[in-house]
Structures are given as structure tokens and as C-alpha cells.
Amino acid sequence: MNHIAPQEQQALPVEGEQDGLPAELVRLAGYLCGTTVPPQALADESALLAYAPAAMDAGQRQALADLAATAAACRELKRKLARAESFLSGFAEHSPSPLWIKDRHGSYVMGNAALHGFFGVPTVVGMDDSHFWPEDIRHSLEEQDRAVLENGETIKTMETSHDGTRHWLVHKFPIDVGGEPFLGGSAIDMTTEVEKERALIRHDNFYVLLSRLSAIITRAKTLDALCMDTCRFACHQPGLEIVDIRRVDDASGALELFTSAARDGTEHRWHERDGASPAEVVADWFPPELAAAAAASGRLQVSNHLPGAGHRVASSMAIPLFVNSKCWGVISFYSHRPAFFDHFYRERAGELGNELSFGIERLVNAQELFRLARTNALSGLPSRLHFDEEIAGLAAVNASGTVLLININRFDEISSAYGNTAAIGLMRQVAQRLREKVADRMALSHVGIGRFALFYPDDEERSPRKYARDTIIPLLEGSYQVDQHKIWCTVNVGAAMLPEDGTSADELLVKAWDALAGSRAQEEQIGFYDRDADHALARQISMEAELREAVERGEFVNFYQPKIDLKTGKLAGAEALVRWRHPQRGLIQPTEFVPVLERSGLVTQVGRNVMQQAMEDWRGWHDAGLKPPQIAVNVAPAQFRCDSLFDDIERALNTAEAELKPLSIEVTESGLVADQRRVVDILNRVRELHVPVAIDDFGTGYSSLAYLVTLPVDVLKIDRSFVVKMTQDANYMGMVQTIVQLAHTLELKVVAEGIETEEEAKFLKLLRCEQGQGYLYGRPLPAEEFARLLGK
């Protein structure tokens, strides 16, 4: 160090020293001995005592011995000091770190070779920081020095060179030399450690990016969201400026920008840009050659020496992305730092590419499944599922319009006649005609085999009926050439309105089909849904549920209407009529619920109960001595289809006294004609039990003489519609006369229903009708009231 003398300088005598000893010790030795003593004599006590005079007393001799010891100690101390200075000099001069000492005024009083090399001067002694640093840095250093000297504390700072390439850990500490303050300092080169730490931080950030990417992939619902979120997060990683994702166009194979994001907040969804196509868009930060090379080769591409561009891009890394083993696109990272993408990035790029490729593949495949689920594979038109979603969306925004359901008539027959391949070909041609003519906003869909649907908005100029008549039907009806087959097609269209008829595709299509079926039944091509009929059906369905509960709770009761002998005016019989005693609505007439009983199949159970109750009532009247007449019970056609009918009749008869003939049954014409052989067999067995059989409502059904001759029946009941009109229309009078004569020819009795006036009764009596029933003679009565009638 500058203040330590070289070894050759140390060999020269120092002023005031003799043989390396202080001159004072040599002079003191000469004084005590009374003669000149050479400095060498002080090296040994014996040699020094040899110069002592004989007269020297013991105390003087001891003083000489102490002087010799002091001289020896002085030589040893000087040797140790020289050694220590050599250690310090060697450490300072060979230390790779700069070392220095300043005085209180900031002047260097010492500096080692490393410091001289750093400043590029032979020595720093006598200089201050103004010789080496700009003014702003010098002031900062002086502030630090002043703090050390004033506070007497050591400070530690990290200093970086102007170009940012070197980093130093600087320690400054106070030194007290005999009460005089000095400042010591050292600077340790930390460049390598800092670069390692920064590399670790960059690597940690990369793994953070991978971790965050996993979360983005899990959360993303669309391809656009996944790519944009990836670019948005990645561009804010330390050292990165821009991130973009490009995709390969399926048609052209060109690499097109898809999404990008920059650190400054700039974001682009390039696939949504108006005007130029994505293939024509060029980003201003860097041409796409690197990304194109990655896509073409399927391998990572890195360039760490790029020419600067709009965003001062200096290096880039392009990672190919694969979907279903095919290059889907490229993600590119851009940095303003040269050589930013080091060996670590190159090794780990595959992890990022695989992670993002997995996310993209999942969404691409999901999109394809979504598309396939919403596309009819045979026709290429949107599917029923797509139509469901379209109608749901329209209903959500309170749109209004009409769903038109188009049906290719006899499509199943066409398929059977010409084969499945021809049927599919026909369906595709129909779909193509519709695709070319129907506007996109009408949500055309293929909703079933041979069935297509579209939504016709209310704001169209023509009415939906006119659109179907003038556009759809002429478009689709006619001849189709399918392979070698020429096929002729007709169509029917059913319509239901949104929201009046429903707010879901299911509701509207079902109701449109009902309208279509109704139109075909009336030989019309276009039908609109009848809401009133649907409400009636809904009431019937609701009533069916109530009727089932009514059967379980026993809410059905028998009423009895008298039959009168028209000659004598006396009671000749009665008909058991069912009534429903509803717990809330009270007594309900049969016309309201019997048709529902028949459609639901409940009529068999109810008819069985009516018959059984009638016989129980008859037995009670008989046991009370009231002489009840024969009770007629209606048997529905459904009861004839039930194997238990004969057993039910036999069981009911056993409740009363069968030999008194308490029971007769009445059957409608439709019940007699259906499965005639079975009906005839059952009626023959019933008549063997002495139970008469009547044809109810004669004249309103088939009225065939053939079945009338062959069937085992005993009575004809003339329907009330003839009775009401015969007094007003001579033709009906003649018809009633003919029926009566026919019955008498076949040896059948005649009962007229619905007699309400004396005039009607008079004419029927003149026509030789045996019995009559109606409001003229009495309304249907509950069992207890009918019993009072019997008692009169």
C-alpha cells in the first residue's frame, strides 16, 4: 500500500537508531558503563556486563541487565511490527477488491492496487472523489462519508456502474488513529452474484407464468378468452414487452395474428378487426418470420439479436402450439433486452407450449363438439338443440313471432320405397332449398326426420300464413331427382306463436305439430295452433287426475230416473245414472266427466261400481217392501273389452235376488259393433242370467240392420234427438215410426228417451212405443228420494 515502505527501504538505517535500537538505549548503556558501548553489546546481557567496571555495584549491574532486556524487547517488537506491516501490505496489494482510507477532508491517504486499477491511476494518495466521479455521484459519496464519520457507524450499499454491467457491495467504516478520524472502505464485486440472482428471479417468474397459465386454462370458457388472458398476463412478466398468439388459417394455411398484449396496456383481438383480414394485418413490433419458421418446423425459434422496432424489441422466442397433433399456431414473446431468452428459457419453452396447447386443444375440441351437437349431420343445418337455444334466446329478449314447422309428407314411406340412401339425399336437397331461401335471422333448423322448423319474426312484411303459402310450400313441393329416382313431395306446415303459445322450443314445436296434424285432418296445408282446444285438453288432463282420486275416495253416486209404461202411466223401470259429488264443486253432470272416464280407462271401474251399487240399492228397497222395478245399468264399450264383465254382472245379481230379474243392461251401438263376436258371446251368457239387453241411443250410431238382426238384444231405446224433433219435422216423425215398427218386427220392446212434453208422449203412445223416460215423468233422483217415490 502507498504508506507502507518496500522491503529494500526497510534495510536502510533509520535516523535516531543504532543497529536497529533507539540511540537513547545505546547512550544510556555507555553512561552506566563509563565507556562507549557498541549497539551489538545490548543484544546480550552477558556481553553488556562485560563492559561494566569492576567497581559497579549490584544495583548498577541490575540496571544494565534491565537495559539489555529492554533492548531485546524493542528488537522483538520491531520485528513483529515489520511482519504485521508485510501482512497488511500483501493483503491490500493482492486483494481483488478495492480498499481505501480517506481522511476527514475526503482525501485518499491509502489505496490498494485494485482501487488504482479501477480508477486507472498509479496512486490515489492526495486525491479526492472529484478526480474520479461526476458531480452528482460525488455529492452522494460525500454524504455517505460524512454519515460514517459523524455517526461512527458502518454503512453498506449496493452500487451499479453506469452501463449496468457491474455491481459492487460497498462497506464504509470509521477508523480512529490516535484520536484522529479516518474513513475506511472496501468494494466487493457482486456482478456474478447479481446476475445469478436475476436469472433465478427470471426463472421463478417463468414458473409463476406456468402456474398462472394453468389457472387461466381451467377458467377460460372460450378460445378468445384463453389466448387474450395468456397474452395479458405474460406481457407483464419482468423483461417481457409484448406477447402475441398467431393461428394457422384452416383454409389458406397462413399464420394470422389472433391476440396480443403489451406491457403498456395495449391489447388487440386481431380476429375481430373490421376491414382487412387477419392475414393482411402486420404488427408494428416485429415481422412474423420467426413465428412462421416455428409453425413450419414445429420447433422452438429464438432470436436474441433483433433489429429495434416500434417497441425496441431486441430478442424474441416463438413457441409452436399443437392441437390434435397438428400445428395450430404460435405464441411469441418479445423483450427489449438483448439475449434475454437464455438456455433456461429454451429448455423450459416446451413446458409452456405443452400447457397452452393442452388448453387450446380442450377448447377447440369443445367448440367442435358444440358445433356437432348443434348441427344435423345429415343435412348440415342447425339441429334441434340449436333451435332450442335460439328460441330460448328470443324469449329472453321478449321477441315475438311464429314458429313454422315444415313436414315432408309420407317421408317414412319414401324411405321404405326408395331406401335410406335416397331418403337422406332427398332430405339434403330439401335442406339446401331452404338454406338458399330462408333468411339467416329466421333460425332455420332441422328438428327431426323429414321435419324442419324456422322462426318467422313479427316484423316481417308478410304474415306467417302468407309466407308459408307463397314461399315455403311452392319452394318444397314438387319433383326431386335423387340418384336415379324421381321423387314427388308434398308438405304441410304447422304454426305456433311466440310467446302466446309458449316460450320454449319444446312447447312451440309440440303445438305446431298439433296444428299441422289438424290441418292434415282437414285436408289443408297450413294450420295454426288452436289455444282454446288446448285449454280444453288441459282441463281434461287435470280432470283425469281428479277422477282417479274420486274413484279412490268413492265420490261417485247413483241417481235413478223412472221409466213409465206409456199405456198405463205406471212405473215400469228405472235407469241408474252416475253422478260425481265433488267436494268443492258439488254435483257434476255426466256430460262433463264421462268422456274423460272413457278416455282414461276409468270407466270400467266406475261402471262396475255403478252396477254393484244399483243392485245394493235394489236389495235395500226390496227388503223394505217397496217393490222396486228392474234397474237398467249402462255398460260402456271398454267394459266389454275387460275379461271381468260377466263376473261383475253375476256378482251384482247375487247381491240382489236374481230370480226377481232386478237388472238389465244398456249398450251403445258403437259398443255392439266393435269386436262383434266377443260382444255377442258375452251378451248370450248375460241373457242366460235373465238379464235383458237394450240398445241405447239407437239411430245415432251405425244403425245397421245386419247387426240388429244378429245381436242378442231385447230393447231399442230411441235417442232423445229424434223425440225432440219429431213434433216439429214430419221426416223425424216418420223415422221414429219406422224404428218402432222395425223393433216390433224383430220382437223388441221400444223405450223413448228425453220425453219432456205431453205432445211428445201422446205421439209416442200413438206409435205404440211401450215405455218412455224423461223430465216429463221425473228427473234422476238420489237413492233415498227414489225410495220415497217407490213408497207412494
mmCIF file of N, CA and C in Angstrom, residues 634-694:
data_model
loop_
_atom_site.group_PDB
_atom_site.id
_atom_site.type_symbol
_atom_site.label_atom_id
_atom_site.label_comp_id
_atom_site.label_asym_id
_atom_site.label_seq_id
_atom_site.Cartn_x
_atom_site.Cartn_y
_atom_site.Cartn_z
ATOM 1 N N ASN A 634 -126.007 -48.836 -17.616
ATOM 2 C CA ASN A 634 -125.244 -48.683 -18.856
ATOM 3 C C ASN A 634 -123.912 -49.429 -18.756
ATOM 4 N N VAL A 635 -123.571 -50.130 -19.832
ATOM 5 C CA VAL A 635 -122.273 -50.815 -19.924
ATOM 6 C C VAL A 635 -121.487 -50.178 -21.057
ATOM 7 N N ALA A 636 -120.343 -49.612 -20.737
ATOM 8 C CA ALA A 636 -119.520 -48.920 -21.733
ATOM 9 C C ALA A 636 -118.777 -49.915 -22.611
ATOM 10 N N PRO A 637 -118.426 -49.508 -23.839
ATOM 11 C CA PRO A 637 -117.667 -50.407 -24.724
ATOM 12 C C PRO A 637 -116.385 -50.925 -24.083
ATOM 13 N N ALA A 638 -115.725 -50.099 -23.249
ATOM 14 C CA ALA A 638 -114.479 -50.530 -22.618
ATOM 15 C C ALA A 638 -114.714 -51.704 -21.683
ATOM 16 N N GLN A 639 -115.930 -51.798 -21.096
ATOM 17 C CA GLN A 639 -116.209 -52.906 -20.187
ATOM 18 C C GLN A 639 -116.294 -54.226 -20.926
ATOM 19 N N PHE A 640 -116.722 -54.170 -22.197
ATOM 20 C CA PHE A 640 -116.762 -55.403 -22.990
ATOM 21 C C PHE A 640 -115.349 -55.910 -23.302
ATOM 22 N N ARG A 641 -114.388 -54.999 -23.309
ATOM 23 C CA ARG A 641 -113.009 -55.420 -23.575
ATOM 24 C C ARG A 641 -112.328 -55.941 -22.313
ATOM 25 N N CYS A 642 -113.032 -55.840 -21.194
ATOM 26 C CA CYS A 642 -112.492 -56.299 -19.917
ATOM 27 C C CYS A 642 -112.997 -57.723 -19.655
ATOM 28 N N ASP A 643 -112.110 -58.602 -19.309
ATOM 29 C CA ASP A 643 -112.473 -60.007 -19.106
ATOM 30 C C ASP A 643 -113.400 -60.228 -17.909
ATOM 31 N N SER A 644 -113.500 -59.235 -17.047
ATOM 32 C CA SER A 644 -114.267 -59.424 -15.808
ATOM 33 C C SER A 644 -115.725 -59.003 -15.927
ATOM 34 N N LEU A 645 -116.188 -58.572 -17.140
ATOM 35 C CA LEU A 645 -117.541 -58.024 -17.240
ATOM 36 C C LEU A 645 -118.600 -59.028 -16.803
ATOM 37 N N PHE A 646 -118.536 -60.242 -17.316
ATOM 38 C CA PHE A 646 -119.557 -61.233 -16.968
ATOM 39 C C PHE A 646 -119.540 -61.513 -15.466
ATOM 40 N N ASP A 647 -118.342 -61.629 -14.883
ATOM 41 C CA ASP A 647 -118.248 -61.872 -13.440
ATOM 42 C C ASP A 647 -118.814 -60.692 -12.653
ATOM 43 N N ASP A 648 -118.591 -59.472 -13.156
ATOM 44 C CA ASP A 648 -119.140 -58.296 -12.472
ATOM 45 C C ASP A 648 -120.668 -58.335 -12.459
ATOM 46 N N ILE A 649 -121.254 -58.712 -13.593
ATOM 47 C CA ILE A 649 -122.724 -58.782 -13.677
ATOM 48 C C ILE A 649 -123.256 -59.871 -12.763
ATOM 49 N N GLU A 650 -122.581 -61.001 -12.754
ATOM 50 C CA GLU A 650 -123.016 -62.117 -11.920
ATOM 51 C C GLU A 650 -122.899 -61.752 -10.440
ATOM 52 N N ARG A 651 -121.834 -61.080 -10.076
ATOM 53 C CA ARG A 651 -121.643 -60.676 -8.685
ATOM 54 C C ARG A 651 -122.733 -59.687 -8.259
ATOM 55 N N ALA A 652 -123.061 -58.741 -9.143
ATOM 56 C CA ALA A 652 -124.095 -57.755 -8.817
ATOM 57 C C ALA A 652 -125.453 -58.425 -8.660
ATOM 58 N N LEU A 653 -125.747 -59.388 -9.537
ATOM 59 C CA LEU A 653 -127.017 -60.105 -9.431
ATOM 60 C C LEU A 653 -127.132 -60.862 -8.129
ATOM 61 N N ASN A 654 -126.038 -61.443 -7.693
ATOM 62 C CA ASN A 654 -126.045 -62.203 -6.438
ATOM 63 C C ASN A 654 -126.299 -61.310 -5.228
ATOM 64 N N THR A 655 -125.993 -60.013 -5.384
ATOM 65 C CA THR A 655 -126.277 -59.073 -4.298
ATOM 66 C C THR A 655 -127.789 -58.925 -4.115
ATOM 67 N N ALA A 656 -128.514 -58.875 -5.283
ATOM 68 C CA ALA A 656 -129.988 -58.841 -5.225
ATOM 69 C C ALA A 656 -130.505 -60.280 -5.365
ATOM 70 N N GLU A 657 -131.770 -60.429 -5.699
ATOM 71 C CA GLU A 657 -132.335 -61.757 -5.948
ATOM 72 C C GLU A 657 -132.492 -61.929 -7.444
ATOM 73 N N ALA A 658 -131.615 -62.730 -8.045
ATOM 74 C CA ALA A 658 -131.543 -62.839 -9.492
ATOM 75 C C ALA A 658 -132.869 -63.296 -10.102
ATOM 76 N N GLU A 659 -133.613 -64.169 -9.399
ATOM 77 C CA GLU A 659 -134.846 -64.700 -9.977
ATOM 78 C C GLU A 659 -135.920 -63.637 -10.101
ATOM 79 N N LEU A 660 -135.775 -62.504 -9.396
ATOM 80 C CA LEU A 660 -136.738 -61.410 -9.496
ATOM 81 C C LEU A 660 -136.393 -60.448 -10.628
ATOM 82 N N LYS A 661 -135.381 -60.789 -11.364
ATOM 83 C CA LYS A 661 -134.942 -60.010 -12.532
ATOM 84 C C LYS A 661 -134.759 -58.524 -12.200
ATOM 85 N N PRO A 662 -133.843 -58.235 -11.292
ATOM 86 C CA PRO A 662 -133.660 -56.831 -10.871
ATOM 87 C C PRO A 662 -132.808 -55.986 -11.826
ATOM 88 N N LEU A 663 -132.168 -56.640 -12.796
ATOM 89 C CA LEU A 663 -131.145 -55.927 -13.575
ATOM 90 C C LEU A 663 -131.357 -56.093 -15.071
ATOM 91 N N SER A 664 -131.131 -54.983 -15.791
ATOM 92 C CA SER A 664 -130.976 -55.028 -17.245
ATOM 93 C C SER A 664 -129.772 -54.155 -17.593
ATOM 94 N N ILE A 665 -129.257 -54.394 -18.794
ATOM 95 C CA ILE A 665 -128.092 -53.575 -19.184
ATOM 96 C C ILE A 665 -128.391 -52.872 -20.494
ATOM 97 N N GLU A 666 -127.761 -51.712 -20.665
ATOM 98 C CA GLU A 666 -127.921 -50.926 -21.880
ATOM 99 C C GLU A 666 -126.545 -50.738 -22.524
ATOM 100 N N VAL A 667 -126.492 -50.965 -23.843
ATOM 101 C CA VAL A 667 -125.228 -50.914 -24.582
ATOM 102 C C VAL A 667 -125.406 -50.001 -25.790
ATOM 103 N N THR A 668 -124.413 -49.146 -26.038
ATOM 104 C CA THR A 668 -124.475 -48.257 -27.215
ATOM 105 C C THR A 668 -124.164 -49.054 -28.468
ATOM 106 N N GLU A 669 -124.579 -48.482 -29.619
ATOM 107 C CA GLU A 669 -124.331 -49.159 -30.894
ATOM 108 C C GLU A 669 -122.840 -49.361 -31.144
ATOM 109 N N SER A 670 -122.009 -48.361 -30.782
ATOM 110 C CA SER A 670 -120.571 -48.493 -31.033
ATOM 111 C C SER A 670 -119.993 -49.633 -30.208
ATOM 112 N N GLY A 671 -120.521 -49.839 -28.996
ATOM 113 C CA GLY A 671 -120.041 -50.933 -28.172
ATOM 114 C C GLY A 671 -120.432 -52.283 -28.718
ATOM 115 N N LEU A 672 -121.558 -52.343 -29.452
ATOM 116 C CA LEU A 672 -122.003 -53.611 -30.025
ATOM 117 C C LEU A 672 -121.234 -53.997 -31.276
ATOM 118 N N VAL A 673 -120.880 -53.005 -32.091
ATOM 119 C CA VAL A 673 -120.248 -53.294 -33.373
ATOM 120 C C VAL A 673 -118.784 -53.667 -33.190
ATOM 121 N N ALA A 674 -118.059 -52.991 -32.252
ATOM 122 C CA ALA A 674 -116.643 -53.266 -32.046
ATOM 123 C C ALA A 674 -116.472 -54.684 -31.512
ATOM 124 N N ASP A 675 -115.621 -55.466 -32.158
ATOM 125 C CA ASP A 675 -115.336 -56.856 -31.759
ATOM 126 C C ASP A 675 -116.651 -57.614 -31.552
ATOM 127 N N GLN A 676 -117.431 -57.664 -32.627
ATOM 128 C CA GLN A 676 -118.807 -58.149 -32.519
ATOM 129 C C GLN A 676 -118.885 -59.586 -32.009
ATOM 130 N N ARG A 677 -117.958 -60.424 -32.415
ATOM 131 C CA ARG A 677 -118.020 -61.824 -31.989
ATOM 132 C C ARG A 677 -117.897 -61.934 -30.476
ATOM 133 N N ARG A 678 -116.971 -61.176 -29.883
ATOM 134 C CA ARG A 678 -116.781 -61.212 -28.431
ATOM 135 C C ARG A 678 -118.029 -60.665 -27.728
ATOM 136 N N VAL A 679 -118.582 -59.551 -28.268
ATOM 137 C CA VAL A 679 -119.755 -58.937 -27.652
ATOM 138 C C VAL A 679 -120.948 -59.899 -27.674
ATOM 139 N N VAL A 680 -121.153 -60.536 -28.808
ATOM 140 C CA VAL A 680 -122.281 -61.480 -28.927
ATOM 141 C C VAL A 680 -122.134 -62.610 -27.921
ATOM 142 N N ASP A 681 -120.939 -63.114 -27.747
ATOM 143 C CA ASP A 681 -120.709 -64.205 -26.790
ATOM 144 C C ASP A 681 -121.057 -63.761 -25.371
ATOM 145 N N ILE A 682 -120.603 -62.563 -24.993
ATOM 146 C CA ILE A 682 -120.876 -62.078 -23.636
ATOM 147 C C ILE A 682 -122.375 -61.844 -23.437
ATOM 148 N N LEU A 683 -123.056 -61.243 -24.447
ATOM 149 C CA LEU A 683 -124.481 -60.956 -24.320
ATOM 150 C C LEU A 683 -125.300 -62.233 -24.221
ATOM 151 N N ASN A 684 -124.928 -63.248 -24.952
ATOM 152 C CA ASN A 684 -125.642 -64.529 -24.860
ATOM 153 C C ASN A 684 -125.539 -65.091 -23.452
ATOM 154 N N ARG A 685 -124.378 -65.006 -22.857
ATOM 155 C CA ARG A 685 -124.180 -65.510 -21.495
ATOM 156 C C ARG A 685 -124.969 -64.656 -20.495
ATOM 157 N N VAL A 686 -125.029 -63.342 -20.750
ATOM 158 C CA VAL A 686 -125.763 -62.444 -19.859
ATOM 159 C C VAL A 686 -127.252 -62.739 -19.912
ATOM 160 N N ARG A 687 -127.771 -62.983 -21.107
ATOM 161 C CA ARG A 687 -129.210 -63.259 -21.250
ATOM 162 C C ARG A 687 -129.591 -64.575 -20.590
ATOM 163 N N GLU A 688 -128.627 -65.491 -20.502
ATOM 164 C CA GLU A 688 -128.899 -66.748 -19.804
ATOM 165 C C GLU A 688 -129.135 -66.506 -18.312
ATOM 166 N N LEU A 689 -128.637 -65.356 -17.822
ATOM 167 C CA LEU A 689 -128.870 -64.981 -16.423
ATOM 168 C C LEU A 689 -130.185 -64.232 -16.261
ATOM 169 N N HIS A 690 -130.991 -64.172 -17.350
ATOM 170 C CA HIS A 690 -132.277 -63.455 -17.371
ATOM 171 C C HIS A 690 -132.085 -61.957 -17.176
ATOM 172 N N VAL A 691 -131.011 -61.439 -17.790
ATOM 173 C CA VAL A 691 -130.739 -60.007 -17.785
ATOM 174 C C VAL A 691 -131.010 -59.473 -19.185
ATOM 175 N N PRO A 692 -132.070 -58.673 -19.364
ATOM 176 C CA PRO A 692 -132.377 -58.133 -20.692
ATOM 177 C C PRO A 692 -131.286 -57.162 -21.158
ATOM 178 N N VAL A 693 -131.154 -57.048 -22.496
ATOM 179 C CA VAL A 693 -130.146 -56.167 -23.102
ATOM 180 C C VAL A 693 -130.864 -55.154 -23.977
ATOM 181 N N ALA A 694 -130.519 -53.885 -23.788
ATOM 182 C CA ALA A 694 -131.110 -52.807 -24.586
ATOM 183 C C ALA A 694 -130.027 -52.114 -25.397
#
